[in-house]
């Protein structure tokens, strides 16, 4: 059975993961508005990943006899100053999520909640990938500039995400 402290903290993380999905869906819509369907596609795939993250924690709480309580999501931003700014925001957001995951691992250790600690290890590794992916796009955009052929090439590349499984 999961303890109340961990249950509450994991419920908050379910909200954060669903909030990430909501934020990235808002970014996808922004990229569509900018004529960048590839970036929008990348973000739409990311929305599914974030929903999967939320479900992973949801399942853990349920399997351990806890009670999932869904909390209200904040309204995501609607506009960004440029595609680069949106990607920077995505990278910052992933760093924020990594920080939260690390705090949850510390809490699991304090509470001696070993099952939660093991479940959270997956997220520790996943966050390395999440940060890496968004940081790389930021770096490429900084190098290519935000207009012309470079941007269109990158948009096309990012639009391939998830297509192999279709
Ligand atoms: Fe669920 Fe992008 O972290």
PDB file of C-alpha atoms and ligand atoms in Angstrom:
ATOM      1  CA  UNK A   1       0.000   0.000   0.000  1.00  0.00           C
ATOM      2  CA  UNK A   2       1.302   3.416  -0.915  1.00  0.00           C
ATOM      3  CA  UNK A   3       1.746   6.044   1.841  1.00  0.00           C
ATOM      4  CA  UNK A   4      -0.264   9.259   1.787  1.00  0.00           C
ATOM      5  CA  UNK A   5       2.763  11.525   1.289  1.00  0.00           C
ATOM      6  CA  UNK A   6       3.967   9.633  -1.762  1.00  0.00           C
ATOM      7  CA  UNK A   7       0.431   9.277  -3.093  1.00  0.00           C
ATOM      8  CA  UNK A   8      -0.028  13.066  -2.966  1.00  0.00           C
ATOM      9  CA  UNK A   9       3.361  13.732  -4.598  1.00  0.00           C
ATOM     10  CA  UNK A  10       2.664  11.252  -7.406  1.00  0.00           C
ATOM     11  CA  UNK A  11      -0.775  12.742  -8.007  1.00  0.00           C
ATOM     12  CA  UNK A  12       0.939  16.099  -8.424  1.00  0.00           C
ATOM     13  CA  UNK A  13       3.327  14.542 -10.941  1.00  0.00           C
ATOM     14  CA  UNK A  14       0.402  13.078 -12.909  1.00  0.00           C
ATOM     15  CA  UNK A  15      -0.842  16.683 -13.194  1.00  0.00           C
ATOM     16  CA  UNK A  16       2.636  17.824 -14.347  1.00  0.00           C
ATOM     17  CA  UNK A  17       2.821  15.138 -17.046  1.00  0.00           C
ATOM     18  CA  UNK A  18      -0.674  15.943 -18.304  1.00  0.00           C
ATOM     19  CA  UNK A  19       0.299  19.625 -18.118  1.00  0.00           C
ATOM     20  CA  UNK A  20       3.305  18.817 -20.315  1.00  0.00           C
ATOM     21  CA  UNK A  21       0.974  17.193 -22.852  1.00  0.00           C
ATOM     22  CA  UNK A  22      -1.236  20.298 -22.774  1.00  0.00           C
ATOM     23  CA  UNK A  23       1.753  22.622 -23.213  1.00  0.00           C
ATOM     24  CA  UNK A  24       3.122  20.651 -26.160  1.00  0.00           C
ATOM     25  CA  UNK A  25      -0.282  20.535 -27.819  1.00  0.00           C
ATOM     26  CA  UNK A  26      -0.353  24.336 -27.533  1.00  0.00           C
ATOM     27  CA  UNK A  27       3.117  24.444 -29.111  1.00  0.00           C
ATOM     28  CA  UNK A  28       1.946  22.121 -31.908  1.00  0.00           C
ATOM     29  CA  UNK A  29      -0.920  24.498 -32.662  1.00  0.00           C
ATOM     30  CA  UNK A  30       1.524  27.428 -32.628  1.00  0.00           C
ATOM     31  CA  UNK A  31       3.825  25.658 -35.111  1.00  0.00           C
ATOM     32  CA  UNK A  32       0.862  24.971 -37.403  1.00  0.00           C
ATOM     33  CA  UNK A  33       0.052  28.699 -37.264  1.00  0.00           C
ATOM     34  CA  UNK A  34       3.630  29.413 -38.366  1.00  0.00           C
ATOM     35  CA  UNK A  35       3.471  27.076 -41.368  1.00  0.00           C
ATOM     36  CA  UNK A  36       5.757  24.501 -39.718  1.00  0.00           C
ATOM     37  CA  UNK A  37       3.833  21.209 -39.914  1.00  0.00           C
ATOM     38  CA  UNK A  38       6.916  19.085 -39.153  1.00  0.00           C
ATOM     39  CA  UNK A  39       7.552  20.767 -35.822  1.00  0.00           C
ATOM     40  CA  UNK A  40       3.839  20.534 -35.095  1.00  0.00           C
ATOM     41  CA  UNK A  41       3.954  16.810 -35.872  1.00  0.00           C
ATOM     42  CA  UNK A  42       6.944  16.332 -33.533  1.00  0.00           C
ATOM     43  CA  UNK A  43       5.030  18.020 -30.737  1.00  0.00           C
ATOM     44  CA  UNK A  44       1.871  15.991 -31.435  1.00  0.00           C
ATOM     45  CA  UNK A  45       3.914  12.792 -30.994  1.00  0.00           C
ATOM     46  CA  UNK A  46       5.359  14.264 -27.805  1.00  0.00           C
ATOM     47  CA  UNK A  47       1.826  14.850 -26.499  1.00  0.00           C
ATOM     48  CA  UNK A  48       1.234  11.080 -26.718  1.00  0.00           C
ATOM     49  CA  UNK A  49       4.507  10.423 -24.886  1.00  0.00           C
ATOM     50  CA  UNK A  50       3.553  12.771 -22.083  1.00  0.00           C
ATOM     51  CA  UNK A  51       0.162  11.130 -21.765  1.00  0.00           C
ATOM     52  CA  UNK A  52       2.032   7.816 -21.499  1.00  0.00           C
ATOM     53  CA  UNK A  53       4.166   9.257 -18.692  1.00  0.00           C
ATOM     54  CA  UNK A  54       1.045  10.301 -16.799  1.00  0.00           C
ATOM     55  CA  UNK A  55      -0.454   6.820 -17.262  1.00  0.00           C
ATOM     56  CA  UNK A  56       2.696   5.141 -15.965  1.00  0.00           C
ATOM     57  CA  UNK A  57       2.398   7.008 -12.662  1.00  0.00           C
ATOM     58  CA  UNK A  58      -1.390   6.560 -12.629  1.00  0.00           C
ATOM     59  CA  UNK A  59      -0.947   2.775 -12.958  1.00  0.00           C
ATOM     60  CA  UNK A  60       1.630   2.733 -10.184  1.00  0.00           C
ATOM     61  CA  UNK A  61      -0.707   4.547  -7.776  1.00  0.00           C
ATOM     62  CA  UNK A  62      -3.620   2.248  -8.698  1.00  0.00           C
ATOM     63  CA  UNK A  63      -1.560  -0.954  -8.420  1.00  0.00           C
ATOM     64  CA  UNK A  64      -0.447   0.033  -4.943  1.00  0.00           C
ATOM     65  CA  UNK A  65      -3.946   0.586  -3.632  1.00  0.00           C
ATOM     66  CA  UNK A  66      -3.703   4.378  -3.785  1.00  0.00           C
ATOM     67  CA  UNK A  67      -6.280   6.819  -5.052  1.00  0.00           C
ATOM     68  CA  UNK A  68      -5.666   8.891  -8.139  1.00  0.00           C
ATOM     69  CA  UNK A  69      -6.920  12.444  -7.844  1.00  0.00           C
ATOM     70  CA  UNK A  70      -6.749  14.519 -10.998  1.00  0.00           C
ATOM     71  CA  UNK A  71      -5.972  18.183 -10.470  1.00  0.00           C
ATOM     72  CA  UNK A  72      -6.736  21.222 -12.641  1.00  0.00           C
ATOM     73  CA  UNK A  73      -4.240  21.986 -15.398  1.00  0.00           C
ATOM     74  CA  UNK A  74      -2.887  25.495 -15.931  1.00  0.00           C
ATOM     75  CA  UNK A  75      -3.789  27.169 -19.233  1.00  0.00           C
ATOM     76  CA  UNK A  76      -0.743  26.864 -21.498  1.00  0.00           C
ATOM     77  CA  UNK A  77       0.784  29.760 -23.403  1.00  0.00           C
ATOM     78  CA  UNK A  78      -0.786  30.587 -26.757  1.00  0.00           C
ATOM     79  CA  UNK A  79       1.994  32.446 -28.585  1.00  0.00           C
ATOM     80  CA  UNK A  80       5.776  32.413 -28.613  1.00  0.00           C
ATOM     81  CA  UNK A  81       8.016  35.128 -30.026  1.00  0.00           C
ATOM     82  CA  UNK A  82       9.532  32.703 -32.555  1.00  0.00           C
ATOM     83  CA  UNK A  83       9.966  28.968 -33.203  1.00  0.00           C
ATOM     84  CA  UNK A  84      13.325  29.156 -31.423  1.00  0.00           C
ATOM     85  CA  UNK A  85      11.657  30.669 -28.349  1.00  0.00           C
ATOM     86  CA  UNK A  86       9.100  27.855 -28.317  1.00  0.00           C
ATOM     87  CA  UNK A  87      11.851  25.210 -28.457  1.00  0.00           C
ATOM     88  CA  UNK A  88      13.783  27.003 -25.729  1.00  0.00           C
ATOM     89  CA  UNK A  89      10.621  26.935 -23.624  1.00  0.00           C
ATOM     90  CA  UNK A  90      10.263  23.192 -24.290  1.00  0.00           C
ATOM     91  CA  UNK A  91      13.868  22.590 -23.193  1.00  0.00           C
ATOM     92  CA  UNK A  92      13.373  24.714 -20.045  1.00  0.00           C
ATOM     93  CA  UNK A  93      10.196  22.808 -19.317  1.00  0.00           C
ATOM     94  CA  UNK A  94      11.999  19.462 -19.553  1.00  0.00           C
ATOM     95  CA  UNK A  95      14.682  20.693 -17.154  1.00  0.00           C
ATOM     96  CA  UNK A  96      11.937  21.735 -14.763  1.00  0.00           C
ATOM     97  CA  UNK A  97      10.359  18.262 -15.032  1.00  0.00           C
ATOM     98  CA  UNK A  98      13.750  16.599 -14.421  1.00  0.00           C
ATOM     99  CA  UNK A  99      14.108  18.648 -11.225  1.00  0.00           C
ATOM    100  CA  UNK A 100      10.691  17.464 -10.073  1.00  0.00           C
ATOM    101  CA  UNK A 101      11.550  13.827 -10.812  1.00  0.00           C
ATOM    102  CA  UNK A 102      14.783  14.105  -8.828  1.00  0.00           C
ATOM    103  CA  UNK A 103      12.852  15.532  -5.865  1.00  0.00           C
ATOM    104  CA  UNK A 104      10.409  12.633  -6.089  1.00  0.00           C
ATOM    105  CA  UNK A 105      13.307  10.150  -5.978  1.00  0.00           C
ATOM    106  CA  UNK A 106      14.599  11.906  -2.844  1.00  0.00           C
ATOM    107  CA  UNK A 107      11.140  11.721  -1.296  1.00  0.00           C
ATOM    108  CA  UNK A 108      10.825   8.015  -2.131  1.00  0.00           C
ATOM    109  CA  UNK A 109      14.161   7.419  -0.362  1.00  0.00           C
ATOM    110  CA  UNK A 110      13.114   9.433   2.677  1.00  0.00           C
ATOM    111  CA  UNK A 111       9.844   7.513   2.865  1.00  0.00           C
ATOM    112  CA  UNK A 112      11.631   4.211   2.209  1.00  0.00           C
ATOM    113  CA  UNK A 113       9.171   3.666  -0.610  1.00  0.00           C
ATOM    114  CA  UNK A 114      11.290   1.291  -2.697  1.00  0.00           C
ATOM    115  CA  UNK A 115       8.610   0.415  -5.287  1.00  0.00           C
ATOM    116  CA  UNK A 116       8.119   4.124  -6.052  1.00  0.00           C
ATOM    117  CA  UNK A 117      11.876   4.608  -6.234  1.00  0.00           C
ATOM    118  CA  UNK A 118      12.201   1.793  -8.783  1.00  0.00           C
ATOM    119  CA  UNK A 119       9.283   3.148 -10.832  1.00  0.00           C
ATOM    120  CA  UNK A 120      10.863   6.622 -10.778  1.00  0.00           C
ATOM    121  CA  UNK A 121      14.207   5.332 -12.035  1.00  0.00           C
ATOM    122  CA  UNK A 122      12.610   4.926 -15.457  1.00  0.00           C
ATOM    123  CA  UNK A 123      11.761   8.628 -15.404  1.00  0.00           C
ATOM    124  CA  UNK A 124      15.298   9.603 -14.393  1.00  0.00           C
ATOM    125  CA  UNK A 125      16.632   7.974 -17.595  1.00  0.00           C
ATOM    126  CA  UNK A 126      13.726   9.212 -19.693  1.00  0.00           C
ATOM    127  CA  UNK A 127      14.405  12.801 -18.646  1.00  0.00           C
ATOM    128  CA  UNK A 128      17.982  12.575 -19.923  1.00  0.00           C
ATOM    129  CA  UNK A 129      16.497  11.769 -23.355  1.00  0.00           C
ATOM    130  CA  UNK A 130      13.765  14.406 -23.078  1.00  0.00           C
ATOM    131  CA  UNK A 131      16.280  17.153 -22.308  1.00  0.00           C
ATOM    132  CA  UNK A 132      18.666  15.951 -24.987  1.00  0.00           C
ATOM    133  CA  UNK A 133      16.026  15.957 -27.743  1.00  0.00           C
ATOM    134  CA  UNK A 134      14.799  19.481 -27.072  1.00  0.00           C
ATOM    135  CA  UNK A 135      18.307  20.881 -26.467  1.00  0.00           C
ATOM    136  CA  UNK A 136      19.483  19.531 -29.826  1.00  0.00           C
ATOM    137  CA  UNK A 137      16.667  21.292 -31.671  1.00  0.00           C
ATOM    138  CA  UNK A 138      17.489  24.564 -29.868  1.00  0.00           C
ATOM    139  CA  UNK A 139      21.148  24.210 -30.870  1.00  0.00           C
ATOM    140  CA  UNK A 140      20.297  23.410 -34.491  1.00  0.00           C
ATOM    141  CA  UNK A 141      17.950  26.391 -34.739  1.00  0.00           C
ATOM    142  CA  UNK A 142      20.588  28.654 -33.246  1.00  0.00           C
ATOM    143  CA  UNK A 143      23.036  27.442 -35.865  1.00  0.00           C
ATOM    144  CA  UNK A 144      20.682  27.437 -38.859  1.00  0.00           C
ATOM    145  CA  UNK A 145      18.886  30.665 -38.129  1.00  0.00           C
ATOM    146  CA  UNK A 146      15.149  30.982 -38.067  1.00  0.00           C
ATOM    147  CA  UNK A 147      14.325  31.620 -41.666  1.00  0.00           C
ATOM    148  CA  UNK A 148      14.840  30.219 -45.107  1.00  0.00           C
ATOM    149  CA  UNK A 149      16.009  26.821 -46.190  1.00  0.00           C
ATOM    150  CA  UNK A 150      17.580  25.776 -42.899  1.00  0.00           C
ATOM    151  CA  UNK A 151      14.309  26.172 -41.034  1.00  0.00           C
ATOM    152  CA  UNK A 152      12.352  24.324 -43.718  1.00  0.00           C
ATOM    153  CA  UNK A 153      14.894  21.472 -43.746  1.00  0.00           C
ATOM    154  CA  UNK A 154      14.705  21.128 -39.964  1.00  0.00           C
ATOM    155  CA  UNK A 155      10.911  21.236 -40.079  1.00  0.00           C
ATOM    156  CA  UNK A 156      10.927  18.374 -42.572  1.00  0.00           C
ATOM    157  CA  UNK A 157      13.346  16.329 -40.473  1.00  0.00           C
ATOM    158  CA  UNK A 158      11.334  16.787 -37.281  1.00  0.00           C
ATOM    159  CA  UNK A 159       8.160  15.847 -39.139  1.00  0.00           C
ATOM    160  CA  UNK A 160       9.504  12.307 -39.629  1.00  0.00           C
ATOM    161  CA  UNK A 161       9.028  11.567 -35.941  1.00  0.00           C
ATOM    162  CA  UNK A 162       6.756   8.598 -35.343  1.00  0.00           C
ATOM    163  CA  UNK A 163       6.208   7.960 -39.076  1.00  0.00           C
ATOM    164  CA  UNK A 164       8.190   4.700 -39.043  1.00  0.00           C
ATOM    165  CA  UNK A 165       5.477   3.058 -36.892  1.00  0.00           C
ATOM    166  CA  UNK A 166       2.622   4.048 -39.197  1.00  0.00           C
TER     167      UNK A 166
HETATM  168 FE1  LIG B   1       7.174  13.672 -19.200  1.00  0.00          FE
HETATM  169 FE2  LIG B   1       8.696  15.417 -21.191  1.00  0.00          FE
HETATM  170  O1  LIG B   1       8.582  14.693 -19.514  1.00  0.00           O
END
